[in-house]
XYZ file of C-alpha atoms in Angstrom:
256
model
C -95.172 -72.476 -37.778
C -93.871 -73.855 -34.775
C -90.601 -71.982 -34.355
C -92.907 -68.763 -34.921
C -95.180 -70.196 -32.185
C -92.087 -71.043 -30.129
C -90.373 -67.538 -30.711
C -93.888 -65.932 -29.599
C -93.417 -67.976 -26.156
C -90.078 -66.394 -25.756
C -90.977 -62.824 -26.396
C -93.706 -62.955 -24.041
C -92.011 -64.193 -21.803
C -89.337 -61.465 -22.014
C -91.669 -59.005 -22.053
C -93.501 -60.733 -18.798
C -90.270 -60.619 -17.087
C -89.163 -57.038 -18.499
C -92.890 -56.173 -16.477
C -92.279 -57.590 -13.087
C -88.663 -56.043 -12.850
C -90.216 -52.853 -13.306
C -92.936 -53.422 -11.561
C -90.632 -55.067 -8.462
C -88.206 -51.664 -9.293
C -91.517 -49.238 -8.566
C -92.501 -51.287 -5.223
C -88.728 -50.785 -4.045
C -88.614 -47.203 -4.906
C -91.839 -46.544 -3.026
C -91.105 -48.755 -0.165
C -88.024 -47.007 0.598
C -88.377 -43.483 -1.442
C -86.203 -42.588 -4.557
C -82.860 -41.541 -2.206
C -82.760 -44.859 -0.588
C -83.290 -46.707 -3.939
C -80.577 -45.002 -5.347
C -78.021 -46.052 -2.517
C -79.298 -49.425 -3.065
C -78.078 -49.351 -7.223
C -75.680 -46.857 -6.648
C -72.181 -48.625 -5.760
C -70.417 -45.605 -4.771
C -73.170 -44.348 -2.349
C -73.887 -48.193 -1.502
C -70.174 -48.808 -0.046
C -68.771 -46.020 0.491
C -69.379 -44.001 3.796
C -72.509 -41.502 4.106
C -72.904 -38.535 6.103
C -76.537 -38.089 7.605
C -77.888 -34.789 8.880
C -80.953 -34.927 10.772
C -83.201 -31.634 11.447
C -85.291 -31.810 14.290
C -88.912 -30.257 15.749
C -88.867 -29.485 19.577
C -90.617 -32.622 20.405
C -87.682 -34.730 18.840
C -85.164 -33.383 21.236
C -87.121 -32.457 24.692
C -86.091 -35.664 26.535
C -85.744 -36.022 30.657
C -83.617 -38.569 32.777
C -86.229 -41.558 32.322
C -87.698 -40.800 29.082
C -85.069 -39.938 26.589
C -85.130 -37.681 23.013
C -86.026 -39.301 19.655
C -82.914 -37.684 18.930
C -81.036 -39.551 21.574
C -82.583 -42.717 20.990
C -82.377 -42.544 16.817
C -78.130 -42.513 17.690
C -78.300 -45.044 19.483
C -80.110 -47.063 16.962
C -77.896 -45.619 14.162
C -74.648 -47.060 16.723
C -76.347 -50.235 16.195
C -75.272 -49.961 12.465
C -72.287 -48.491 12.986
C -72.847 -44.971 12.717
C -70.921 -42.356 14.903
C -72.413 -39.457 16.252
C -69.914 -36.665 14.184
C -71.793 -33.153 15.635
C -74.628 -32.056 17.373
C -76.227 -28.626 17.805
C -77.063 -27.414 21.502
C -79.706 -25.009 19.743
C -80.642 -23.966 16.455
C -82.544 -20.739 15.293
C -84.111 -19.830 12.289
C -82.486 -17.015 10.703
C -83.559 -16.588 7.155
C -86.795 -18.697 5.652
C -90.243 -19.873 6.265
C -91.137 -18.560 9.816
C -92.833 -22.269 9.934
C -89.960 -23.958 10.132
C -89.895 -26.601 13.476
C -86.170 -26.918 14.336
C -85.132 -26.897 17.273
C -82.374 -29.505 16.706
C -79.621 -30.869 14.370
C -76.870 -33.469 14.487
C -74.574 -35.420 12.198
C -73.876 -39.228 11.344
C -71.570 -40.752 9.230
C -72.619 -44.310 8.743
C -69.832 -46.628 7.293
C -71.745 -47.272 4.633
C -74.820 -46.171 2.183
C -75.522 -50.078 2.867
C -75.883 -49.954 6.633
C -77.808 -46.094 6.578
C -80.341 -47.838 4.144
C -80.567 -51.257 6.584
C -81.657 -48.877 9.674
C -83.928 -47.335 7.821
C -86.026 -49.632 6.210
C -85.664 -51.900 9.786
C -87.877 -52.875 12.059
C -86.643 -51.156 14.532
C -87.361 -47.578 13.027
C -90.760 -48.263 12.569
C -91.058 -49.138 15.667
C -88.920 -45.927 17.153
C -91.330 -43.177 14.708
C -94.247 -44.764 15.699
C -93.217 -44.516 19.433
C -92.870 -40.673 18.455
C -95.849 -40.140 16.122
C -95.483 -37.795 13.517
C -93.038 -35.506 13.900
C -91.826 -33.158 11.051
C -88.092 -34.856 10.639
C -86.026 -34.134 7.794
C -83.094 -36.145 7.395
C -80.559 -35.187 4.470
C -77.861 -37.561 3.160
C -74.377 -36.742 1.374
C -72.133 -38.927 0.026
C -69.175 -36.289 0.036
C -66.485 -36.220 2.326
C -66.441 -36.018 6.506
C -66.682 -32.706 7.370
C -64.264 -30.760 9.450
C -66.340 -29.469 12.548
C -64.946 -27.899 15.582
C -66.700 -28.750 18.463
C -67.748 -25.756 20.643
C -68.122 -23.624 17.753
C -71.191 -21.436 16.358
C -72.105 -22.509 13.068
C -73.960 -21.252 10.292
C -75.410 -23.629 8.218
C -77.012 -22.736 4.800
C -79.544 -25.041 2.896
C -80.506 -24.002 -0.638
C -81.293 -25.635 -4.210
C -79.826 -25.066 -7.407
C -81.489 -26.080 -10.360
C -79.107 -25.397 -13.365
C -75.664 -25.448 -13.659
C -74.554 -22.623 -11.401
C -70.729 -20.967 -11.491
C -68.303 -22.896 -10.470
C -68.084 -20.745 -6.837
C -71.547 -19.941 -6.823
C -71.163 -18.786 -2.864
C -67.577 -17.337 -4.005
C -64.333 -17.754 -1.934
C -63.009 -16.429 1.619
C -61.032 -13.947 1.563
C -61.531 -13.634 -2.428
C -64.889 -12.938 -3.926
C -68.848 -13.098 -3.705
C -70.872 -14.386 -0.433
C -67.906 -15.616 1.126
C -65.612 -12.679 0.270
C -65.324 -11.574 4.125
C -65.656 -14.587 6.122
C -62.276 -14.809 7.517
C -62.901 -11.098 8.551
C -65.116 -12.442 10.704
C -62.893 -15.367 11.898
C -65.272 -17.841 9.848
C -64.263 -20.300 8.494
C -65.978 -23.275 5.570
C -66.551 -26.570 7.565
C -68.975 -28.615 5.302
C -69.666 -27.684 1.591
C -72.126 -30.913 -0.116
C -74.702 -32.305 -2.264
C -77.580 -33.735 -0.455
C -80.852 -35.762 -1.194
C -83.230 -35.780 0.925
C -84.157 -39.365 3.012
C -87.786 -39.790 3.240
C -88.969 -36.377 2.706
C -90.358 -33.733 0.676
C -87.658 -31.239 1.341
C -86.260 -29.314 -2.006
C -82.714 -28.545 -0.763
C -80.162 -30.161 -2.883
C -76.960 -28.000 -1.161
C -75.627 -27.570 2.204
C -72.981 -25.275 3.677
C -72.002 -25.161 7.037
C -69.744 -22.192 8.576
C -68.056 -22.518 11.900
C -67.348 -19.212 14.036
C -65.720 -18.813 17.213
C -69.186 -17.969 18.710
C -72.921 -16.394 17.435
C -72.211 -13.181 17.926
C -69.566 -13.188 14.897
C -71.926 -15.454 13.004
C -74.637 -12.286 12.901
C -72.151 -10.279 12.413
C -70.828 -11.849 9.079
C -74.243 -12.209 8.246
C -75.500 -8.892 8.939
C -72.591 -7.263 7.560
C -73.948 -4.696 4.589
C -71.408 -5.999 2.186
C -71.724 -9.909 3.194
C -75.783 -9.062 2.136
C -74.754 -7.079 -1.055
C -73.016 -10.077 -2.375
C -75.568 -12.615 -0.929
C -78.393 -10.566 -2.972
C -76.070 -10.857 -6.615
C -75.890 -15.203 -4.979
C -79.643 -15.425 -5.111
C -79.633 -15.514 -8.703
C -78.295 -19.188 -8.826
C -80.024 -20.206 -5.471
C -83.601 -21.081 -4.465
C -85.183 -21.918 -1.048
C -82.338 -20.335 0.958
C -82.619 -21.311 4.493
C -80.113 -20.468 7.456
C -79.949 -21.974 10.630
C -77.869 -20.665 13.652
C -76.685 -22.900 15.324
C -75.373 -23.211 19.024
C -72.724 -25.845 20.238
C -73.934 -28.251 22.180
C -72.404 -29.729 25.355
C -71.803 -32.559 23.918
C -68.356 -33.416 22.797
C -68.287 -34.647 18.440
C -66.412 -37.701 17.920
């Protein structure tokens, strides 16, 4: 009777512990939201490098002499933790998706590691920087995948979509080859950043990113615009959902 008594103990006490690390596991996940947990228990993500793009409203990067940008000021707080400032849009127009859409603005990270993206974040100091800012409609999107390749002073196009299934393997197709993509080196494009991302405190639905790089905006449009670049595109949409395309200026100031 006693080892059954003593064997109860034990499974309740399993159980009670089984409860608080899943009820400590849902605290950390909202805390931080389900992309930051997952850098925390993901090794890869959690010591590896990680690429941040940041979106930005007009009121993130209107800034004067004595009062700089949220932009400005969230790099230098991202320096703090190591990142480096990789690319940054002069300006960005909406080209294709919700009319809505506040973005005025858009740069690049890359943080050494998942670890030291996840410390800013959940710092004090972040707080303290959105609440300075109110609430501004940011989306930040991480990656995981390699640097990108971006040539400063050059026009970009860059694509954000979801896919939900498995697509093709080329779902965009290849330069020069086939599909979306067929004619971009017609137009002296070129792929500079193909990824997964997750969205970083947000409610955004893009899981994809592409970024083209043209020798100005002109030959962006003109790729996009051209009939048989939007044939292709249409046959695309059949493996992609919430297309949105951004054109983007360069910006005077020089990527590291």
């Amino acid at each position: 009777m006693a080892d059954g008594s003593a064997l109860s103990r034990s499974f309740l006490a399993f159980l009670t512990f089984c409860l608080v690390l899943v009820l400590a596991t849902g605290g950390v996940v909202w805390y931080v939201g389900p992309t930051l947990a997952g850098i925390v228990v993901d090794e890869s993500r959690r010591e590896q490098p990680y690429l941040l793009l940041q979106l930005l409203p007009a009121a993130a990067v209107a800034q004067t002499p004595e009062n700089p940008s949220y932009r400005a000021r969230f790099a230098a707080l991202a320096a703090e933790d190591g990142a480096e400032l990789v690319w940054q849009a002069g300006a960005v127009e909406v080209i294709e998706g919700s009319v809505l859409l506040d973005v005025a603005g858009a740069q690049v990270l890359r943080f050494p590691t998942g670890a030291d993206l996840v410390q800013m974040f959940t710092g004090s100091a972040y707080r303290g920087l959105r609440d300075g800012f109110g609430a501004l409609p940011l989306r930040h999107l991480g990656s995981a995948g390699s640097a990108p390749e971006l040539t400063p002073g050059a026009a970009s196009l860059l694509v954000l979509f979801r896919v939900d299934e498995s697509p093709p393997p080329d779902p965009l197709g290849v330069p020069g080859e086939s599909g979306w993509l067929r004619l971009l080196p017609d137009h002296r494009g070129r792929v500079a950043w193909i990824a997964t991302v997750d969205p970083i405190r947000g409610e955004d639905a893009w899981n994809r990113l592409l970024l083209l790089q043209f020798p100005n905006a002109l030959t962006a449009q003109q790729w996009f615009e051209d009939p048989a670049t939007e044939t292709e595109r249409a046959i695309a949409a059949r493996y992609l959902d919430d297309v949105t395309v951004l054109l983007v200026e360069p910006s005077p100031v020089v990527s590291r």
